[in-house]
PDB file of C-alpha atoms in Angstrom:
ATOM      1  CA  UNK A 561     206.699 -69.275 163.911  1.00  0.00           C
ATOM      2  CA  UNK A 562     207.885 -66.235 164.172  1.00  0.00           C
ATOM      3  CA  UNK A 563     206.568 -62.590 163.591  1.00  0.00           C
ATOM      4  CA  UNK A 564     206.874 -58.994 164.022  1.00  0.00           C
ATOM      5  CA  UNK A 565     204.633 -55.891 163.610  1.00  0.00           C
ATOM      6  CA  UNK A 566     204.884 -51.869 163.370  1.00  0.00           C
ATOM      7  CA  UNK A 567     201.923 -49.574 163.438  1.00  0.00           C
ATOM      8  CA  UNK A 568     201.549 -46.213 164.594  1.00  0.00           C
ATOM      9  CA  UNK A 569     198.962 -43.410 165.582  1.00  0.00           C
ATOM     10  CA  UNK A 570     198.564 -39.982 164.993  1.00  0.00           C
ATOM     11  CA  UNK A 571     195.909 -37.750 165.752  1.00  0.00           C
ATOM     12  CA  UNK A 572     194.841 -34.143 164.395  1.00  0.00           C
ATOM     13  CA  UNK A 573     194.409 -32.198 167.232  1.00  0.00           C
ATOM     14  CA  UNK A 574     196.480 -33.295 170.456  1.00  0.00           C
ATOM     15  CA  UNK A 575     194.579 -33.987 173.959  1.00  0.00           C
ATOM     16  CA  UNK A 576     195.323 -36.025 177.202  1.00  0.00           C
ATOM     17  CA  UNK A 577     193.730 -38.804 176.341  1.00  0.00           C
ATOM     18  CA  UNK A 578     194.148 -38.640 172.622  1.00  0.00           C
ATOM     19  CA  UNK A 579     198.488 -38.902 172.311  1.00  0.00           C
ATOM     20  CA  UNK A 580     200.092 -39.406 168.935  1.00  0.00           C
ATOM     21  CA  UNK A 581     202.311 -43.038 169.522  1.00  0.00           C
ATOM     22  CA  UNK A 582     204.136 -45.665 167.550  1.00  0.00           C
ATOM     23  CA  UNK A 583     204.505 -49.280 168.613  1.00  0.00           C
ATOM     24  CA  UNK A 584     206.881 -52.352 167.275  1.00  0.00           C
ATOM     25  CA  UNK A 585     207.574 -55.967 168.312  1.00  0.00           C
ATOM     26  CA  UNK A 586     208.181 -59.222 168.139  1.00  0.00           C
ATOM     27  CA  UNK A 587     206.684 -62.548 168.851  1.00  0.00           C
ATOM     28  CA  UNK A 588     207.576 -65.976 168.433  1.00  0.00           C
ATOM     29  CA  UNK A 589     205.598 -69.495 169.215  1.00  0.00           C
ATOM     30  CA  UNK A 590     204.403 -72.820 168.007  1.00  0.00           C
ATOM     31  CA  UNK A 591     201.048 -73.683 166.624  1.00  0.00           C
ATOM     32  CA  UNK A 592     199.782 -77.915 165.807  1.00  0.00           C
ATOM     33  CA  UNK A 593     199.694 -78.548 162.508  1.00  0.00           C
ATOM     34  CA  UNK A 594     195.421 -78.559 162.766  1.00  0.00           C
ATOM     35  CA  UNK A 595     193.420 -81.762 162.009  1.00  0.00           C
ATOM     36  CA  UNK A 596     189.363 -82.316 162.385  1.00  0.00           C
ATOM     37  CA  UNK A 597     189.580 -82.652 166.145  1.00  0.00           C
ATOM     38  CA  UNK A 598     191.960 -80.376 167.616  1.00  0.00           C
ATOM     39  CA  UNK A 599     194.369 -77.342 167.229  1.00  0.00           C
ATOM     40  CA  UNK A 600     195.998 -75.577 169.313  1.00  0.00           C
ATOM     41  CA  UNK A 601     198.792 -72.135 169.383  1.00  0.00           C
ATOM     42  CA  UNK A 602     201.281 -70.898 172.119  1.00  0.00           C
ATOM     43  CA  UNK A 603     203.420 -68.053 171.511  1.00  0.00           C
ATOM     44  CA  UNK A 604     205.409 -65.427 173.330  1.00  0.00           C
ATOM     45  CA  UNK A 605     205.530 -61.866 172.446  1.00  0.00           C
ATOM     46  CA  UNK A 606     207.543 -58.547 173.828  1.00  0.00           C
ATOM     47  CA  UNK A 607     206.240 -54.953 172.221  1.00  0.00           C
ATOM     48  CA  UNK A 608     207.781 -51.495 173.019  1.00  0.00           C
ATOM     49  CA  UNK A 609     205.119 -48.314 172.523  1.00  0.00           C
ATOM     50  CA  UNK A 610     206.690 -44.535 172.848  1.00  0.00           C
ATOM     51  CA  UNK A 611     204.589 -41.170 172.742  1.00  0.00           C
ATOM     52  CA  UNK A 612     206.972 -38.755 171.199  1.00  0.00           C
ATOM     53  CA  UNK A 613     204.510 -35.569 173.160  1.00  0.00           C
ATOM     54  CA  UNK A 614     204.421 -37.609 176.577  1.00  0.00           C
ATOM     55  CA  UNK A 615     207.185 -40.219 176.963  1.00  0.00           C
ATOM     56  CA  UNK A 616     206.475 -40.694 180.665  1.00  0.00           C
ATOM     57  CA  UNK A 617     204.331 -43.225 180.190  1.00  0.00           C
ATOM     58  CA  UNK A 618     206.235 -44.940 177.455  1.00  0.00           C
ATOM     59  CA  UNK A 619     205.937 -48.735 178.029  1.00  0.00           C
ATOM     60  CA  UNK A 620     207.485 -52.006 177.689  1.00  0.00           C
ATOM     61  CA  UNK A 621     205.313 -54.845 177.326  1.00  0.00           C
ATOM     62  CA  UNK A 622     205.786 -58.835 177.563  1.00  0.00           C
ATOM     63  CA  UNK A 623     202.918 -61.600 176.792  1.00  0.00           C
ATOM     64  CA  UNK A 624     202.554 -65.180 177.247  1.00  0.00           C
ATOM     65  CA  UNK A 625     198.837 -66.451 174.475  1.00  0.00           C
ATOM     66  CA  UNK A 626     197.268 -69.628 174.729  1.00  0.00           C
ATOM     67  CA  UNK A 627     195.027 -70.697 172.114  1.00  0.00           C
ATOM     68  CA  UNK A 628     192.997 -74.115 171.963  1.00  0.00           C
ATOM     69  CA  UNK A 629     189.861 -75.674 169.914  1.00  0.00           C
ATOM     70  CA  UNK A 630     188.896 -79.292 169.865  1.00  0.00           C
ATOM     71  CA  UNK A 631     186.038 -81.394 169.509  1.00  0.00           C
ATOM     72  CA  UNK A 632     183.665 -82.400 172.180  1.00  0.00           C
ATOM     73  CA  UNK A 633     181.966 -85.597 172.257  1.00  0.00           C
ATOM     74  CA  UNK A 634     179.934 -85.603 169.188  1.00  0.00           C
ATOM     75  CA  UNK A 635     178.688 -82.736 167.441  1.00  0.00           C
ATOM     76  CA  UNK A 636     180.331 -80.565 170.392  1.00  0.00           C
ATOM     77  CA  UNK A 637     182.715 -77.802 169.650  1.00  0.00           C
ATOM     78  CA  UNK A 638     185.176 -76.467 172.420  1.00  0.00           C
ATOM     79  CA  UNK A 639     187.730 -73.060 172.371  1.00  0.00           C
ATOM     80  CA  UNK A 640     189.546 -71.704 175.131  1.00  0.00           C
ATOM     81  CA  UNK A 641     192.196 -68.133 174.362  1.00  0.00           C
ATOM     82  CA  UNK A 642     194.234 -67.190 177.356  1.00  0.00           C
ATOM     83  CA  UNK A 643     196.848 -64.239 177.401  1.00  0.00           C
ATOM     84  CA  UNK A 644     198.883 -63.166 180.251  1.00  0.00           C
ATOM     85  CA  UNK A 645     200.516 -59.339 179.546  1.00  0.00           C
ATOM     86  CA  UNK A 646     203.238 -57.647 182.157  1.00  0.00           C
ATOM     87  CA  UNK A 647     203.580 -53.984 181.394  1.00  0.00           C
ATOM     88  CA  UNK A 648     206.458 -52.185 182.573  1.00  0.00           C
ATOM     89  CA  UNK A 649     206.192 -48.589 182.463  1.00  0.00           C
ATOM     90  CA  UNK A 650     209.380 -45.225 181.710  1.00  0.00           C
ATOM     91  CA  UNK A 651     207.937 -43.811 184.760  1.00  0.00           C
ATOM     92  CA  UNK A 652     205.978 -45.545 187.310  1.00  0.00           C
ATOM     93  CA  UNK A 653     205.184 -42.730 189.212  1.00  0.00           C
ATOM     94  CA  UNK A 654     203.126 -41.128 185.877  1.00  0.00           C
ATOM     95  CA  UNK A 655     201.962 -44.892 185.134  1.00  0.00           C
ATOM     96  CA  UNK A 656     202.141 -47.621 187.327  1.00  0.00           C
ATOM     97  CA  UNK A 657     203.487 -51.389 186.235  1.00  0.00           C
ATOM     98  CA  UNK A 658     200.439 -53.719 185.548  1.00  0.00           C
ATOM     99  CA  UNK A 659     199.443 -57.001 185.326  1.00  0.00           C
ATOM    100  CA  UNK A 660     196.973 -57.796 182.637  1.00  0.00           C
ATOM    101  CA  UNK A 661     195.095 -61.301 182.453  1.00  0.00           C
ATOM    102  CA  UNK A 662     192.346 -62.338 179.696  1.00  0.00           C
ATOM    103  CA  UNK A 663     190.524 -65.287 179.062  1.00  0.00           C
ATOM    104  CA  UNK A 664     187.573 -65.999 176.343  1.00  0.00           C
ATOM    105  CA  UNK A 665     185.861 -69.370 176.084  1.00  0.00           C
ATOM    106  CA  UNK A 666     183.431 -71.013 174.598  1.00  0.00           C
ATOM    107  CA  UNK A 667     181.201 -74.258 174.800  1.00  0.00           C
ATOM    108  CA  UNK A 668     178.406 -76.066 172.233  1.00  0.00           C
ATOM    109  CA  UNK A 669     176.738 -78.956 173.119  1.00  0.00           C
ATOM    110  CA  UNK A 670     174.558 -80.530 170.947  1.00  0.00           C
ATOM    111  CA  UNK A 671     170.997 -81.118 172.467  1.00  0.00           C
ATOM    112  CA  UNK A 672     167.604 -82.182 171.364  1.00  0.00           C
ATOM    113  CA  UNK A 673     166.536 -80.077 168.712  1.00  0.00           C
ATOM    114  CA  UNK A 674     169.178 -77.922 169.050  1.00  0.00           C
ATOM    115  CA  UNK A 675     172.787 -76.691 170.657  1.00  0.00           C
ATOM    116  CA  UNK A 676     173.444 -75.341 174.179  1.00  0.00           C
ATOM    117  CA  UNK A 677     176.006 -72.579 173.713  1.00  0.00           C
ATOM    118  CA  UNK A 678     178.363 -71.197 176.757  1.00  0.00           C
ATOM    119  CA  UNK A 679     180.210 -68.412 176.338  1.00  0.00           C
ATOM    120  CA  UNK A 680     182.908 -66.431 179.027  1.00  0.00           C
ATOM    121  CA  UNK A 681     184.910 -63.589 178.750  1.00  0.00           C
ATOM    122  CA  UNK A 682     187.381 -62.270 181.932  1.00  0.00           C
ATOM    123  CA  UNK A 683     189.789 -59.844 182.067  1.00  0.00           C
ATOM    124  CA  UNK A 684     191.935 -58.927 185.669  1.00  0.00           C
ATOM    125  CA  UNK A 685     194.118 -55.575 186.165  1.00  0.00           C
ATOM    126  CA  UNK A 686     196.505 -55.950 188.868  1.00  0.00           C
ATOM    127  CA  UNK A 687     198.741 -52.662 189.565  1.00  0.00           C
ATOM    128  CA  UNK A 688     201.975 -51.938 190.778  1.00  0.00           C
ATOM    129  CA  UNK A 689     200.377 -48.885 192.670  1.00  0.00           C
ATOM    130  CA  UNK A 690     196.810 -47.788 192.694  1.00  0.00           C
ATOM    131  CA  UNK A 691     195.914 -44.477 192.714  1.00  0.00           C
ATOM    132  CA  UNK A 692     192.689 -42.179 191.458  1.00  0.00           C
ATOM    133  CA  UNK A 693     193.025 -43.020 187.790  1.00  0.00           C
ATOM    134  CA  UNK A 694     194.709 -46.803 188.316  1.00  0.00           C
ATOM    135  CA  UNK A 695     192.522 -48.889 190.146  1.00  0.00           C
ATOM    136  CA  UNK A 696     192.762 -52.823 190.890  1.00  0.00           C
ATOM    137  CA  UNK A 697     189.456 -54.563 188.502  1.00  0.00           C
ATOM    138  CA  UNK A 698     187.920 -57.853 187.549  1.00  0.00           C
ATOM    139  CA  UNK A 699     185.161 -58.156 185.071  1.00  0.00           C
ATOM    140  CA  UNK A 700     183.544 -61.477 184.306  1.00  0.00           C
ATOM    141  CA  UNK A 701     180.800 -61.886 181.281  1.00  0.00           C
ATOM    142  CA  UNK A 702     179.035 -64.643 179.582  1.00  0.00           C
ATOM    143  CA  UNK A 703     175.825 -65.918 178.168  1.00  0.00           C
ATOM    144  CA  UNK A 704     174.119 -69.385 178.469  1.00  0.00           C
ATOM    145  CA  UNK A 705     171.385 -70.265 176.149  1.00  0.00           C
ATOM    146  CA  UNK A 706     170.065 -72.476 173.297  1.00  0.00           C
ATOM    147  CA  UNK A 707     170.083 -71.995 169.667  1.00  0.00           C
ATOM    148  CA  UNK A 708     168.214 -73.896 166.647  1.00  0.00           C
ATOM    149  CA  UNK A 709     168.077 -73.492 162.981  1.00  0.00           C
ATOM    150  CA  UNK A 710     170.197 -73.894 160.114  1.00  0.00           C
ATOM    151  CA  UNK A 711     173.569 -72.324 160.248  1.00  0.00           C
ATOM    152  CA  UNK A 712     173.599 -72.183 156.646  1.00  0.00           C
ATOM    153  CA  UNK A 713     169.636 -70.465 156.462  1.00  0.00           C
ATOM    154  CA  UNK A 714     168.421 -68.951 159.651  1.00  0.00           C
ATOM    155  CA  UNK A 715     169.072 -69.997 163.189  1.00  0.00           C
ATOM    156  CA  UNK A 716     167.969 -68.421 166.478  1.00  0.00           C
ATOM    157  CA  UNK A 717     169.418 -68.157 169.927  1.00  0.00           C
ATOM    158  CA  UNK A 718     167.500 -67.441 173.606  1.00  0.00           C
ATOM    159  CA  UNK A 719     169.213 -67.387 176.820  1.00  0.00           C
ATOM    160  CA  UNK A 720     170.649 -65.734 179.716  1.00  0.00           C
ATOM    161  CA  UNK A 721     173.549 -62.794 180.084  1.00  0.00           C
ATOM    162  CA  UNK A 722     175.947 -61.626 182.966  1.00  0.00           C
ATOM    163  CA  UNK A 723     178.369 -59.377 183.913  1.00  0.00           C
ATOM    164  CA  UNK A 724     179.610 -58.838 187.369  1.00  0.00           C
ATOM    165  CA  UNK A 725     182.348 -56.281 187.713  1.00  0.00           C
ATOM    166  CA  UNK A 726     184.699 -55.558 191.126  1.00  0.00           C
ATOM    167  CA  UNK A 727     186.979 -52.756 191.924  1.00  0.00           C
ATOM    168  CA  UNK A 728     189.004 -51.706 194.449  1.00  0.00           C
ATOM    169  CA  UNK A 729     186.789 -48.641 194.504  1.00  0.00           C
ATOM    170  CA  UNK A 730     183.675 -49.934 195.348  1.00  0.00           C
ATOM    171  CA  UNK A 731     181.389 -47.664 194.488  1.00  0.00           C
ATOM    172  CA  UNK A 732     182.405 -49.022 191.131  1.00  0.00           C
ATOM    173  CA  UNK A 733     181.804 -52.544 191.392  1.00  0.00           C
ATOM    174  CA  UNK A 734     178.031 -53.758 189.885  1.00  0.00           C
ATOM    175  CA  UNK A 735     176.387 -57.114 188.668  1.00  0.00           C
ATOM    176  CA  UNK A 736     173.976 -57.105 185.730  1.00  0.00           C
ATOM    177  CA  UNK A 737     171.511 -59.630 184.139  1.00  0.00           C
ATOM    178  CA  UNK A 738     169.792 -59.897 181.286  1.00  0.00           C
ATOM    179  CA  UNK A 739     167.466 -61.997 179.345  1.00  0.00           C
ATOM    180  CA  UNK A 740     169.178 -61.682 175.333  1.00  0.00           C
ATOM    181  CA  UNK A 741     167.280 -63.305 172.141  1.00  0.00           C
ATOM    182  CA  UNK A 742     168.935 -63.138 168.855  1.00  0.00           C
ATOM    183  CA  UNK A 743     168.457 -64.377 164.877  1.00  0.00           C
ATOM    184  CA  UNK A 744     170.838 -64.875 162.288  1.00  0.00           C
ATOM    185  CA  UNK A 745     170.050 -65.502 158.739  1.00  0.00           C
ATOM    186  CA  UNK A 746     171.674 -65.194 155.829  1.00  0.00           C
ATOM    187  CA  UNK A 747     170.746 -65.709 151.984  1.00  0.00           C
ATOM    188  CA  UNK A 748     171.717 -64.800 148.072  1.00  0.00           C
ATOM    189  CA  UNK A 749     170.449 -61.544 148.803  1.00  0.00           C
ATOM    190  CA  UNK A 750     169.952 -60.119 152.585  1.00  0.00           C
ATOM    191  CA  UNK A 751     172.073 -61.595 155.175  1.00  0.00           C
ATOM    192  CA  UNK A 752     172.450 -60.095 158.571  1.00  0.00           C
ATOM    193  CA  UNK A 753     171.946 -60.606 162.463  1.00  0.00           C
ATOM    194  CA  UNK A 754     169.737 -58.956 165.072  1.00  0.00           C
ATOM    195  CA  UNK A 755     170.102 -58.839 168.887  1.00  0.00           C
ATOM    196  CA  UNK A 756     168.457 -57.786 171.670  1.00  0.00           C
ATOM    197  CA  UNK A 757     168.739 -57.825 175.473  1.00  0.00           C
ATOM    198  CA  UNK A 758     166.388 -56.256 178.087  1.00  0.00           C
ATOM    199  CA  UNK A 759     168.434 -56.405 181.701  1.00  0.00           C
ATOM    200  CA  UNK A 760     168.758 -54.696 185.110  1.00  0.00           C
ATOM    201  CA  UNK A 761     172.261 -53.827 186.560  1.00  0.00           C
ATOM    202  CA  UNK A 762     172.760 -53.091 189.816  1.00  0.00           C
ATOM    203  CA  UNK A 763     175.979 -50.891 191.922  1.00  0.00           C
ATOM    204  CA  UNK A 764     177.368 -51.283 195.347  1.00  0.00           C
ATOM    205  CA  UNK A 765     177.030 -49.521 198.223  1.00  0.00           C
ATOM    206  CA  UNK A 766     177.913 -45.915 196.912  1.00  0.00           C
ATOM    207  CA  UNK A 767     179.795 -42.877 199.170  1.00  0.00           C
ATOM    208  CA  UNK A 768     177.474 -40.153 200.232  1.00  0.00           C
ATOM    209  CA  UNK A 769     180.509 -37.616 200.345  1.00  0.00           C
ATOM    210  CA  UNK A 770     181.668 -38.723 196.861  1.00  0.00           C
ATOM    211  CA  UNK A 771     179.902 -36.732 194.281  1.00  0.00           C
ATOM    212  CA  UNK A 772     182.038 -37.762 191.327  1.00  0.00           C
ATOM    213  CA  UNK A 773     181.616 -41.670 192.599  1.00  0.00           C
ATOM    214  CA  UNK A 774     177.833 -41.816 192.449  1.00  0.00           C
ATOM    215  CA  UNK A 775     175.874 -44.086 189.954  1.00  0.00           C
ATOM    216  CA  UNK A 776     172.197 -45.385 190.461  1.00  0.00           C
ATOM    217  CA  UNK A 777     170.922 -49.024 189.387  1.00  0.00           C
ATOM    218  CA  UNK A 778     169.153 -49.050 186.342  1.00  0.00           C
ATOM    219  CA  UNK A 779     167.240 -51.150 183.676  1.00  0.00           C
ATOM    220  CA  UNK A 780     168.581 -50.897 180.176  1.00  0.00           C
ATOM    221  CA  UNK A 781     167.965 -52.138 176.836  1.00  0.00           C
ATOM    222  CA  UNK A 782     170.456 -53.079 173.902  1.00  0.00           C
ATOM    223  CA  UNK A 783     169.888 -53.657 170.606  1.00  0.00           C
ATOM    224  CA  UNK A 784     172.325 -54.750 168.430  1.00  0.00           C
ATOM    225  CA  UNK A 785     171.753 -54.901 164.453  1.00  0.00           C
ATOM    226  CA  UNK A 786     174.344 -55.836 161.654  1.00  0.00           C
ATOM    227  CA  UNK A 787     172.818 -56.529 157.712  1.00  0.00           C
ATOM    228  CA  UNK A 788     174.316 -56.662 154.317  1.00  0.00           C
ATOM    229  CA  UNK A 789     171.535 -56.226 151.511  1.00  0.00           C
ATOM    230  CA  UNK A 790     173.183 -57.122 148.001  1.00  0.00           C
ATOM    231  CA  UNK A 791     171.560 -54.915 145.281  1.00  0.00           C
ATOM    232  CA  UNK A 792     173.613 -56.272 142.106  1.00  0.00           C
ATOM    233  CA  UNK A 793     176.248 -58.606 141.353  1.00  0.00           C
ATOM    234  CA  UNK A 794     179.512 -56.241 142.657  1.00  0.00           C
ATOM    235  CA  UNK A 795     177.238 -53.597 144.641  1.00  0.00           C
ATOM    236  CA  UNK A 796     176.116 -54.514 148.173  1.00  0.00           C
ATOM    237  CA  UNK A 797     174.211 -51.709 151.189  1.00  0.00           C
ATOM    238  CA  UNK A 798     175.714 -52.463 154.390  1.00  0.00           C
ATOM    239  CA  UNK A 799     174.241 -51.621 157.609  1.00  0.00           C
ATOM    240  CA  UNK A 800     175.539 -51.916 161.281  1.00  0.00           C
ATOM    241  CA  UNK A 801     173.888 -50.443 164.504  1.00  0.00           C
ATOM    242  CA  UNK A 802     173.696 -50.307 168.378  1.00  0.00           C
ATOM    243  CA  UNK A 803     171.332 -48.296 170.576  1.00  0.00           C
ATOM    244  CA  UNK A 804     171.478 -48.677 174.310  1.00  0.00           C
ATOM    245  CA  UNK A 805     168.980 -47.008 176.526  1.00  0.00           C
ATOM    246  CA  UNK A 806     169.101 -47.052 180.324  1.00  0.00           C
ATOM    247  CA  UNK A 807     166.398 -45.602 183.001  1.00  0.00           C
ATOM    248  CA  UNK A 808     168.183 -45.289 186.579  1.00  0.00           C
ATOM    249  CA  UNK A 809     166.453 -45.460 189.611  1.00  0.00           C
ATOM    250  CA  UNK A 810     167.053 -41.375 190.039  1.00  0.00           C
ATOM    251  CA  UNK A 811     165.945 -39.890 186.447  1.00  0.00           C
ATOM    252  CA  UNK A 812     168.502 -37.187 186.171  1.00  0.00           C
ATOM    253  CA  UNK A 813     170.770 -40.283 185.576  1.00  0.00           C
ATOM    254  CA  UNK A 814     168.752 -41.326 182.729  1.00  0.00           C
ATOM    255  CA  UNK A 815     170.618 -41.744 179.454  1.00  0.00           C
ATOM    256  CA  UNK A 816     170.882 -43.934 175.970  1.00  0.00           C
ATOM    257  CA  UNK A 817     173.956 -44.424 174.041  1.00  0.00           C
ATOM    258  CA  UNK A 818     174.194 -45.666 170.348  1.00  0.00           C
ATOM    259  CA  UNK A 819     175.637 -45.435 166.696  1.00  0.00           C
ATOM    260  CA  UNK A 820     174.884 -46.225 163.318  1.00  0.00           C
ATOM    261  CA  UNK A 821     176.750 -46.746 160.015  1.00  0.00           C
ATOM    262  CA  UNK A 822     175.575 -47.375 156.406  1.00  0.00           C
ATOM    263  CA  UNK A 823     177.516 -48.025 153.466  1.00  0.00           C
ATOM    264  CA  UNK A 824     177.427 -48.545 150.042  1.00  0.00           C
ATOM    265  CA  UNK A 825     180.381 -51.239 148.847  1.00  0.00           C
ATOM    266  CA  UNK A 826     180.766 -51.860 145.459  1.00  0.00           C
ATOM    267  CA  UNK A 827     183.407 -55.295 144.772  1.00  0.00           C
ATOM    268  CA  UNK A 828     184.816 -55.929 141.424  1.00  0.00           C
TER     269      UNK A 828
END
């Protein structure tokens, strides 16, 4: 297989951290031909992005994916995605080369009255120089839990979440745990999903003589909700929304992010 791809960006009013840009590449790889038990991709892909207001940090980019999904015992489901990304920058010394590495997997076992689900997401920035804004990272997430019901009707899932994160500035680095619960349903007319997770994260040692380094351990909420309500035939109300709360052991730090969207979709 082979492919290639074009897109480009351009914003309304220029800023730092908002630059016009235009990408294009090319990719090639082999997939299986996919049966009942297994599939599985591979593919190799090189991508060159330019900012025509800042083309210092105009980049090169080259990427090795891995892609796999199989069968597991019986009833068990399996799916691994790796991807491996070497960016080479015009200027180093404006933005240093990186290393990028990301991995997602997931894991159901069937289990009495039920599934066990696993799920992992990790992502690793290595730099060719670190400085203020470019910093060495890992971040590690997942969730561990069991979920019952009909996936065709209503199912539910309980179970544990992480997220431990590491920098080379430590102040940075934090772990976090939280209990999530979640249902899914869906039906001729409302279908839709609601989540919510109630967790405490906590930060490393932090520098008293670093002002703009200082965050405080806190306990957070999140509440995640996504719903389609069809009204007719061709005219559906769509709803998405996420509100995220957090209360920090120093008040002043106290602060709750969110958003919310509603739409009205009519479909011939």
């Amino acid at each position: 297989v082979v492919a290639g791809w074009v897109a480009a960006t351009r914003d309304e009013l220029a800023a730092p951290r908002e630059q016009d840009q235009q990408e294009a590449g090319i990719g090639s790889g082999l997939r299986s031909r996919g049966t009942a038990w297994e599939s599985w991709r591979v593919a190799l892909k090189h991508a060159a992005r330019s900012y025509p207001d800042s083309t210092a940090i105009d980049r090169r980019a080259w990427s090795l994916e891995l892609d796999w999904s199989g069968a597991l015992g019986a009833g068990g489901l399996a799916r691994v995605y790796g991807r491996s990304e070497r960016r080479l920058a015009q200027d180093p010394a404006v933005r240093p080369d990186a290393w990028l590495h990301w991995l997602d997997g997931a894991l159901e076992v069937p289990a009495r009255g039920g599934d066990v689900v696993v799920e992992l997401q990790a992502e690793r920035w290595d730099y060719g120089a670190l400085s203020e804004t470019w910093v060495d990272s890992w971040r590690a997430s997942g969730f561990a839990g069991l979920r019952r019901g009909d996936v065709l009707a209503a199912q539910w899932r309980l179970g544990l979440a992480g997220e431990a994160f590491e920098s080379a500035r430590d102040a940075e680095s934090y772990t976090q745990v939280g209990l999530r619960a979640g249902l899914e349903a869906y039906g001729d007319a409302v279908s839709g999903s609601v989540t919510v997770e109630r967790g405490r994260r906590a930060y490393g040692p932090q520098d008293a003589d670093d002002t703009l380094l200082a965050w405080t351990d806190f306990s957070y909420w999140r509440l995640w909700l996504l719903a389609d309500w069809r009204l007719t035939g061709s005219l559906s109300l769509s709803a998405l929304g996420n509100w995220e709360p957090e209360r920090h052991t120093e008040p002043e730090d106290d602060a709750s992010l969110g958003f919310a969207s509603l739409r009205l979709v009519w479909r011939r």
